[in-house]
Amino acid sequence: MRKKLVITIDGPAGAGKSTVSKILANKLDYVYLDTGALYRALAYKALKLKIEFEDPFALKSLCSDTEVILKNIGGQMKVYVDGEDVEEKIRTEEVGLAASKISAFAVVREKLLELQRKAGGQGGIVAEGRDMGSVVFTNADYKFYLDATFEERTKRRHKELLLKGKPSEYKSIQKDMMERDKQDKEREIAPLKAPEGGIKIDSDNLSIEEVVEKIISNISVGSP
Ligand code: DC
């Protein structure tokens, strides 16, 4: 039997992780795990309940009172919060920024850690996030760190939102992106960083397909 690998892809917001991971998982017939969606899901509920992001006690109650589950829908792990499919609602800049804020707290990270490990336990997974290679799947078969310049990532995010028909102002995306980079990289627990032994890919001058090809050229899935 061919070994089912664990492949991790980390990197900052707007580096192209989601698109690349989805295509890669599809090509390998693996499951795609978007771990940012888990943090976004909790942030969505925090916003709904108007919880103070900096209040560890409120976050602790939020974590103990919220059921977050993952369901494999056609090879993609979808997040449900208290039984609600939140996929569409969590894809806003507001939720992304809130997710970045609450993800700095240990209680939040602990709640989501086991869920992620369980999803990847059997292998056959492409897991994407900030700490996949450095914390969650330290024994992953292949670790990648996808990056691009700040300008390029801001441009991509702006374009992506416009294409989705969502209102987007370049200046405000720039501001949010800067704040998110700072929060994700400077937090004490599981900060965003290239994992040890990971392969770094700078996607500034590469198309999505070229990034996927680069990743595939670095992995060996073994013979059936
Ligand atoms: O990938 P994303 O933009 O959907 O992630 C939203 C936020 O969630 C991100 O800014 C930081 C947090 N996050 C995290 O701390 N660890 C992960 N593995 C994934 C996301």
CSV table of C-alpha atoms and ligand atoms in Angstrom, one decimal, residues 35-36 39-40 96 99-100 103 109 128-132 180 184 187, ligand 1:
chain,number,residue,atom,x,y,z
A,35,THR,CA,-6.8,25.3,9.7
A,36,GLY,CA,-7.4,29.1,9.4
A,39,TYR,CA,-9.7,30.0,14.0
A,40,ARG,CA,-12.1,32.0,11.9
A,96,GLY,CA,-9.8,37.1,9.5
A,99,ALA,CA,-9.2,35.2,14.1
A,100,SER,CA,-5.6,36.5,14.1
A,103,SER,CA,-5.4,32.9,17.9
A,109,ARG,CA,-5.0,27.1,20.3
A,128,GLU,CA,-2.5,24.6,5.6
A,129,GLY,CA,-2.0,27.3,8.3
A,130,ARG,CA,0.6,29.1,10.3
A,131,ASP,CA,2.0,26.4,12.6
A,132,MET,CA,1.4,23.2,10.7
A,180,ARG,CA,-2.3,40.5,10.8
A,184,ASP,CA,0.7,36.3,13.6
A,187,ARG,CA,2.7,36.3,19.2
B,1,DC,O1,-5.3,31.5,7.0
B,1,DC,P1,-6.4,32.4,7.5
B,1,DC,O2,-6.1,33.8,6.9
B,1,DC,O3,-7.7,31.9,7.2
B,1,DC,O4,-6.2,32.5,9.1
B,1,DC,C1,-6.9,33.4,9.9
B,1,DC,C2,-6.1,33.6,11.1
B,1,DC,O5,-6.1,32.5,12.0
B,1,DC,C3,-4.6,34.0,11.0
B,1,DC,O6,-4.4,35.3,10.8
B,1,DC,C4,-4.0,33.5,12.2
B,1,DC,C5,-4.8,32.3,12.7
B,1,DC,N1,-4.3,31.0,12.3
B,1,DC,C6,-3.4,30.5,13.2
B,1,DC,O7,-3.0,31.1,14.2
B,1,DC,N2,-2.8,29.2,13.0
B,1,DC,C7,-3.2,28.5,12.0
B,1,DC,N3,-2.7,27.3,11.8
B,1,DC,C8,-4.1,29.0,11.0
B,1,DC,C9,-4.6,30.3,11.2
